[in-house]
mmCIF file of C-alpha atoms in Angstrom:
data_model
loop_
_atom_site.group_PDB
_atom_site.id
_atom_site.type_symbol
_atom_site.label_atom_id
_atom_site.label_comp_id
_atom_site.label_asym_id
_atom_site.label_seq_id
_atom_site.Cartn_x
_atom_site.Cartn_y
_atom_site.Cartn_z
ATOM 1 C CA MET A 1 111.361 89.212 141.116
ATOM 2 C CA ILE A 2 108.316 90.658 140.094
ATOM 3 C CA LEU A 3 107.311 94.245 139.248
ATOM 4 C CA THR A 4 104.746 95.484 140.991
ATOM 5 C CA ILE A 5 102.924 98.597 140.114
ATOM 6 C CA ASP A 6 100.086 100.380 141.944
ATOM 7 C CA VAL A 7 98.800 103.410 140.143
ATOM 8 C CA GLY A 8 96.806 105.780 142.129
ATOM 9 C CA ASN A 9 95.253 109.189 141.717
ATOM 10 C CA THR A 10 98.649 111.330 142.855
ATOM 11 C CA ASN A 11 101.219 108.623 142.588
ATOM 12 C CA VAL A 12 102.358 105.326 140.914
ATOM 13 C CA VAL A 13 104.163 103.135 143.490
ATOM 14 C CA LEU A 14 106.280 100.862 141.853
ATOM 15 C CA GLY A 15 107.361 97.741 143.869
ATOM 16 C CA CYS A 16 110.007 94.982 143.506
ATOM 17 C CA VAL A 17 108.925 91.929 145.297
ATOM 18 C CA GLU A 18 111.258 88.727 145.484
ATOM 19 C CA ASP A 19 109.684 85.448 147.447
ATOM 20 C CA GLY A 20 107.031 87.380 148.812
ATOM 21 C CA VAL A 21 109.506 90.456 150.401
ATOM 22 C CA VAL A 22 109.255 93.946 149.125
ATOM 23 C CA VAL A 23 112.905 94.659 148.533
ATOM 24 C CA SER A 24 112.426 98.351 146.953
ATOM 25 C CA ARG A 25 109.835 100.458 146.308
ATOM 26 C CA SER A 26 109.514 104.162 144.725
ATOM 27 C CA ARG A 27 107.078 106.909 143.705
ATOM 28 C CA LEU A 28 106.347 108.772 140.632
ATOM 29 C CA ALA A 29 103.812 111.100 140.181
ATOM 30 C CA THR A 30 101.074 110.268 138.208
ATOM 31 C CA ASN A 31 100.699 112.407 135.154
ATOM 32 C CA THR A 32 97.756 111.444 132.444
ATOM 33 C CA SER A 33 99.809 113.394 129.726
ATOM 34 C CA ASP A 34 103.198 111.657 130.140
ATOM 35 C CA LEU A 35 104.235 109.275 127.210
ATOM 36 C CA PRO A 36 105.293 105.660 127.527
ATOM 37 C CA ASN A 37 109.018 106.904 127.064
ATOM 38 C CA ASP A 38 108.507 109.307 129.995
ATOM 39 C CA TYR A 39 107.082 106.837 132.187
ATOM 40 C CA ALA A 40 110.129 104.605 130.796
ATOM 41 C CA MET A 41 112.800 107.071 131.691
ATOM 42 C CA LYS A 42 111.216 107.688 135.342
ATOM 43 C CA MET A 43 111.286 103.694 136.231
ATOM 44 C CA ARG A 44 114.651 103.416 134.861
ATOM 45 C CA GLN A 45 115.657 105.939 137.164
ATOM 46 C CA SER A 46 114.078 104.784 140.049
ATOM 47 C CA PHE A 47 115.294 100.997 139.770
ATOM 48 C CA ALA A 48 119.061 102.598 138.978
ATOM 49 C CA PHE A 49 118.602 104.729 142.544
ATOM 50 C CA ASP A 50 117.802 101.441 144.228
ATOM 51 C CA SER A 51 120.413 99.382 142.336
ATOM 52 C CA ILE A 52 117.591 97.327 140.797
ATOM 53 C CA ASP A 53 118.287 95.550 137.474
ATOM 54 C CA TYR A 54 115.171 95.600 135.375
ATOM 55 C CA HIS A 55 116.506 93.113 133.170
ATOM 56 C CA GLU A 56 115.820 90.726 135.756
ATOM 57 C CA PHE A 57 112.159 91.096 136.223
ATOM 58 C CA GLU A 58 110.165 87.539 135.643
ATOM 59 C CA GLY A 59 107.069 89.170 135.828
ATOM 60 C CA ALA A 60 105.022 92.561 135.903
ATOM 61 C CA ILE A 61 101.496 93.362 137.274
ATOM 62 C CA LEU A 62 99.527 96.542 137.548
ATOM 63 C CA SER A 63 96.701 97.693 139.503
ATOM 64 C CA SER A 64 95.432 101.120 138.571
ATOM 65 C CA VAL A 65 92.530 103.538 139.215
ATOM 66 C CA VAL A 66 93.567 105.620 136.734
ATOM 67 C CA PRO A 67 92.759 103.985 133.323
ATOM 68 C CA GLN A 68 94.054 107.139 131.048
ATOM 69 C CA VAL A 69 97.440 106.023 131.866
ATOM 70 C CA ASN A 70 97.465 102.290 131.719
ATOM 71 C CA ARG A 71 98.438 102.316 128.210
ATOM 72 C CA ALA A 72 101.657 104.437 128.619
ATOM 73 C CA ILE A 73 102.666 102.604 131.761
ATOM 74 C CA ARG A 74 102.293 99.024 130.261
ATOM 75 C CA SER A 75 104.127 100.115 127.322
ATOM 76 C CA ALA A 76 106.904 101.669 129.410
ATOM 77 C CA VAL A 77 107.346 98.426 131.142
ATOM 78 C CA ARG A 78 107.641 96.445 127.740
ATOM 79 C CA LYS A 79 110.435 98.595 126.512
ATOM 80 C CA LEU A 80 112.125 98.106 129.648
ATOM 81 C CA THR A 81 111.898 94.716 130.558
ATOM 82 C CA GLY A 82 110.139 93.049 127.620
ATOM 83 C CA LEU A 83 107.336 91.817 129.813
ATOM 84 C CA GLU A 84 103.481 92.287 129.376
ATOM 85 C CA CYS A 85 101.670 93.522 132.551
ATOM 86 C CA ILE A 86 99.138 91.458 134.042
ATOM 87 C CA ILE A 87 96.206 94.033 134.693
ATOM 88 C CA VAL A 88 94.202 93.570 138.047
ATOM 89 C CA GLY A 89 90.387 93.685 137.092
ATOM 90 C CA ALA A 90 87.413 91.643 135.963
ATOM 91 C CA GLY A 91 88.328 88.037 135.206
ATOM 92 C CA ILE A 92 91.504 87.901 136.960
ATOM 93 C CA LYS A 93 91.424 85.024 139.620
ATOM 94 C CA THR A 94 91.819 86.281 142.846
ATOM 95 C CA GLY A 95 90.263 83.550 145.113
ATOM 96 C CA VAL A 96 88.244 85.874 146.939
ATOM 97 C CA ASN A 97 84.595 85.763 146.814
ATOM 98 C CA VAL A 98 83.265 89.340 146.015
ATOM 99 C CA LYS A 99 79.760 89.972 147.649
ATOM 100 C CA ILE A 100 78.658 93.207 145.888
ATOM 101 C CA ASP A 101 75.973 94.399 143.706
ATOM 102 C CA ASP A 102 78.220 94.200 140.483
ATOM 103 C CA PRO A 103 81.565 92.468 141.371
ATOM 104 C CA GLY A 104 82.515 93.515 137.719
ATOM 105 C CA THR A 105 82.822 96.937 139.130
ATOM 106 C CA LEU A 106 85.260 96.604 142.110
ATOM 107 C CA ALA A 107 88.538 98.596 141.864
ATOM 108 C CA GLY A 108 91.516 96.752 141.371
ATOM 109 C CA ASP A 109 93.129 98.414 144.153
ATOM 110 C CA LEU A 110 90.418 97.517 146.593
ATOM 111 C CA ILE A 111 90.685 93.764 145.826
ATOM 112 C CA THR A 112 94.417 94.078 145.847
ATOM 113 C CA GLY A 113 94.628 95.200 149.382
ATOM 114 C CA THR A 114 92.111 92.329 150.300
ATOM 115 C CA VAL A 115 94.395 89.712 148.912
ATOM 116 C CA GLY A 116 97.231 91.310 150.525
ATOM 117 C CA ALA A 117 95.278 91.156 153.974
ATOM 118 C CA LEU A 118 94.349 87.798 153.859
ATOM 119 C CA SER A 119 97.718 86.665 153.293
ATOM 120 C CA ILE A 120 98.663 88.199 156.503
ATOM 121 C CA TYR A 121 95.712 88.366 158.829
ATOM 122 C CA LYS A 122 92.528 85.737 159.576
ATOM 123 C CA PRO A 123 89.432 87.192 158.710
ATOM 124 C CA PRO A 124 87.010 89.148 159.825
ATOM 125 C CA ILE A 125 89.541 92.305 158.483
ATOM 126 C CA ILE A 126 88.587 95.619 158.139
ATOM 127 C CA ILE A 127 91.005 97.653 155.480
ATOM 128 C CA VAL A 128 91.513 101.368 155.816
ATOM 129 C CA ASP A 129 93.548 102.682 152.725
ATOM 130 C CA MET A 130 94.367 106.684 152.835
ATOM 131 C CA GLY A 131 95.556 108.166 149.659
ATOM 132 C CA THR A 132 93.853 110.433 147.451
ATOM 133 C CA ALA A 133 90.233 108.951 148.716
ATOM 134 C CA THR A 134 90.215 107.237 151.836
ATOM 135 C CA THR A 135 88.504 103.594 151.629
ATOM 136 C CA ILE A 136 87.321 101.495 154.349
ATOM 137 C CA VAL A 137 86.265 98.227 153.301
ATOM 138 C CA ALA A 138 84.871 94.807 155.029
ATOM 139 C CA VAL A 139 85.857 91.160 154.648
ATOM 140 C CA ASP A 140 83.726 88.972 156.448
ATOM 141 C CA LYS A 141 84.590 85.948 158.795
ATOM 142 C CA ASP A 142 84.722 83.708 155.603
ATOM 143 C CA GLY A 143 87.006 85.565 153.924
ATOM 144 C CA ALA A 144 84.282 87.247 151.314
ATOM 145 C CA TYR A 145 84.745 90.981 150.462
ATOM 146 C CA ILE A 146 81.320 92.485 151.318
ATOM 147 C CA GLY A 147 81.415 96.444 150.473
ATOM 148 C CA GLY A 148 82.942 99.381 152.169
ATOM 149 C CA ALA A 149 82.737 103.167 152.211
ATOM 150 C CA ILE A 150 84.646 105.806 150.183
ATOM 151 C CA VAL A 151 85.352 109.168 151.549
ATOM 152 C CA PRO A 152 87.576 112.090 150.202
ATOM 153 C CA GLY A 153 90.959 111.726 151.480
ATOM 154 C CA VAL A 154 92.279 114.317 153.768
ATOM 155 C CA ASN A 155 94.661 116.226 151.544
ATOM 156 C CA LEU A 156 91.930 116.456 149.206
ATOM 157 C CA SER A 157 89.209 118.035 151.637
ATOM 158 C CA PHE A 158 91.380 120.315 153.078
ATOM 159 C CA GLU A 159 92.862 121.509 149.330
ATOM 160 C CA ALA A 160 88.895 122.197 148.589
ATOM 161 C CA LEU A 161 88.707 123.910 151.878
ATOM 162 C CA SER A 162 91.428 126.140 151.563
ATOM 163 C CA GLN A 163 90.462 126.943 147.866
ATOM 164 C CA GLY A 164 87.083 127.534 149.006
ATOM 165 C CA THR A 165 87.201 129.793 151.371
ATOM 166 C CA SER A 166 88.811 133.409 151.603
ATOM 167 C CA LEU A 167 90.421 133.190 155.087
ATOM 168 C CA LEU A 168 91.553 129.383 155.548
ATOM 169 C CA PRO A 169 95.228 128.906 154.337
ATOM 170 C CA ASN A 170 96.642 125.595 152.905
ATOM 171 C CA ILE A 171 98.218 123.612 156.050
ATOM 172 C CA SER A 172 100.497 120.588 156.512
ATOM 173 C CA ILE A 173 98.693 117.590 157.566
ATOM 174 C CA GLU A 174 100.341 116.911 161.065
ATOM 175 C CA ALA A 175 98.708 116.814 164.370
ATOM 176 C CA PRO A 176 98.619 119.885 166.685
ATOM 177 C CA ARG A 177 99.424 119.834 170.477
ATOM 178 C CA LYS A 178 95.628 119.478 171.188
ATOM 179 C CA CYS A 179 92.421 118.920 169.809
ATOM 180 C CA ILE A 180 91.062 122.145 170.959
ATOM 181 C CA ALA A 181 93.159 124.400 169.040
ATOM 182 C CA THR A 182 93.529 128.017 169.917
ATOM 183 C CA ASN A 183 94.559 129.403 166.215
ATOM 184 C CA THR A 184 93.261 128.944 162.683
ATOM 185 C CA VAL A 185 95.994 126.881 161.425
ATOM 186 C CA ASP A 186 96.176 124.598 164.575
ATOM 187 C CA SER A 187 92.284 124.291 164.399
ATOM 188 C CA MET A 188 92.702 123.389 160.741
ATOM 189 C CA LYS A 189 95.287 120.535 161.590
ATOM 190 C CA SER A 190 92.828 119.330 164.772
ATOM 191 C CA GLY A 191 90.076 118.812 162.423
ATOM 192 C CA ALA A 192 92.602 116.964 159.681
ATOM 193 C CA VAL A 193 94.307 114.714 162.016
ATOM 194 C CA PHE A 194 92.304 114.204 164.946
ATOM 195 C CA GLY A 195 88.856 114.670 163.229
ATOM 196 C CA THR A 196 89.897 111.913 160.448
ATOM 197 C CA ALA A 197 91.260 109.589 162.888
ATOM 198 C CA ALA A 198 87.782 109.943 164.419
ATOM 199 C CA MET A 199 85.650 109.413 161.078
ATOM 200 C CA ILE A 200 87.880 106.058 160.748
ATOM 201 C CA ASP A 201 87.424 105.146 164.879
ATOM 202 C CA GLY A 202 83.228 105.654 163.963
ATOM 203 C CA MET A 203 83.376 103.690 160.691
ATOM 204 C CA ILE A 204 85.155 100.854 162.334
ATOM 205 C CA ASP A 205 82.554 100.646 165.198
ATOM 206 C CA ARG A 206 79.796 100.765 162.896
ATOM 207 C CA MET A 207 81.552 97.965 160.471
ATOM 208 C CA GLU A 208 81.858 95.877 163.246
ATOM 209 C CA GLU A 209 78.299 96.410 164.592
ATOM 210 C CA GLU A 210 77.450 95.276 161.139
ATOM 211 C CA LEU A 211 79.613 92.178 160.711
ATOM 212 C CA GLY A 212 78.456 91.009 164.229
ATOM 213 C CA GLN A 213 82.395 90.754 165.835
ATOM 214 C CA SER A 214 85.720 92.381 166.071
ATOM 215 C CA ALA A 215 87.894 92.524 163.174
ATOM 216 C CA THR A 216 91.617 92.792 162.473
ATOM 217 C CA ILE A 217 91.986 96.205 161.404
ATOM 218 C CA VAL A 218 94.783 96.875 158.916
ATOM 219 C CA ALA A 219 95.717 100.208 157.230
ATOM 220 C CA THR A 220 97.975 101.161 154.392
ATOM 221 C CA GLY A 221 98.264 104.229 152.030
ATOM 222 C CA GLY A 222 100.536 107.154 151.752
ATOM 223 C CA LEU A 223 98.640 109.510 154.404
ATOM 224 C CA SER A 224 98.130 106.186 156.927
ATOM 225 C CA GLY A 225 101.286 106.749 159.110
ATOM 226 C CA GLY A 226 100.334 110.198 159.975
ATOM 227 C CA ILE A 227 96.554 109.514 160.877
ATOM 228 C CA ILE A 228 96.381 106.218 162.069
ATOM 229 C CA PRO A 229 98.461 106.415 165.486
ATOM 230 C CA TYR A 230 95.966 109.171 166.543
ATOM 231 C CA CYS A 231 92.919 106.595 166.227
ATOM 232 C CA LYS A 232 91.549 104.894 169.301
ATOM 233 C CA HIS A 233 91.532 101.378 167.872
ATOM 234 C CA GLU A 234 94.308 98.946 167.468
ATOM 235 C CA ILE A 235 95.403 99.138 163.656
ATOM 236 C CA LYS A 236 97.943 97.343 162.247
ATOM 237 C CA HIS A 237 99.862 99.363 159.654
ATOM 238 C CA GLU A 238 100.862 97.644 156.387
ATOM 239 C CA PRO A 239 102.306 100.273 153.825
ATOM 240 C CA ASP A 240 103.231 97.798 151.496
ATOM 241 C CA LEU A 241 100.029 95.800 151.486
ATOM 242 C CA LEU A 242 99.201 96.361 148.109
ATOM 243 C CA LEU A 243 102.571 95.789 146.546
ATOM 244 C CA LYS A 244 102.209 92.150 148.469
ATOM 245 C CA GLY A 245 98.611 91.611 147.074
ATOM 246 C CA LEU A 246 99.920 92.197 143.726
ATOM 247 C CA ALA A 247 102.543 89.791 143.854
ATOM 248 C CA ILE A 248 100.254 87.141 145.086
ATOM 249 C CA LEU A 249 97.659 87.930 142.345
ATOM 250 C CA TYR A 250 100.717 87.662 139.865
ATOM 251 C CA GLN A 251 101.391 84.118 140.959
ATOM 252 C CA LYS A 252 97.622 82.996 140.718
ATOM 253 C CA ASN A 253 97.642 84.564 136.860
ATOM 254 C CA ALA A 254 101.020 84.164 135.444
ATOM 255 C CA LYS A 255 100.872 81.273 132.850
ATOM 256 C CA PRO A 256 103.364 78.553 133.716
ATOM 257 C CA LYS A 257 106.459 79.017 131.979
ATOM 258 C CA LYS A 258 107.313 76.138 129.349
ATOM 259 C CA GLN A 259 109.771 73.302 130.175
ATOM 260 C CA HIS A 260 112.582 72.990 127.751
ATOM 261 C CA LYS A 261 113.367 69.124 126.965
#
């Protein structure tokens, strides 16, 4: 069983992957002030809740967009399991040709999602990952990562809107009954859900035009389940995409175990 760790700006997602299947997943809050013992305690509680024996992990791998917490989480994993985390970053074997200006700057979550998507679907693929930020990236017909776009996540955008205005409240991100809303809260919900869905549809149209053909559209990320159903494109929802990608990257980069004679 492989421990896969996806560190985002809001949450740390822990996945337990066995033979390519995600058998358990849990979320911790990403906190840059937490010490290794803090993360170790939270991880142990999460594993206990799901009846996971953390002594059975044979390997661990971490992808992170918050470098400030990497050392604490790696130390926490070491304390609990005795394992050293593989870190997704420059120099890791991915099997993906990265065709951007500086491949060394590609964030770990983007290449991890690409690896996960290519293990399930044939390219070209457009991958939408909806978290604190929304990323929309393209993989061409040859399976090469060719770039994408980053926009503020829907929660982040509407928190900023509420904080920056006097009359607009904080809202829950859920669809109202209709797009043409008749009150302030529903108007904001319309913009959050239908507006974000329309933005995603529009970006898909533009990317497919640049790709020169239709693509398989794959969505993941904690906010995708509430937005993707309102998109007009057919979109495959893969909530465990990054955990699956991390497990594949672990297998590509783990050092072979020595055989005892």
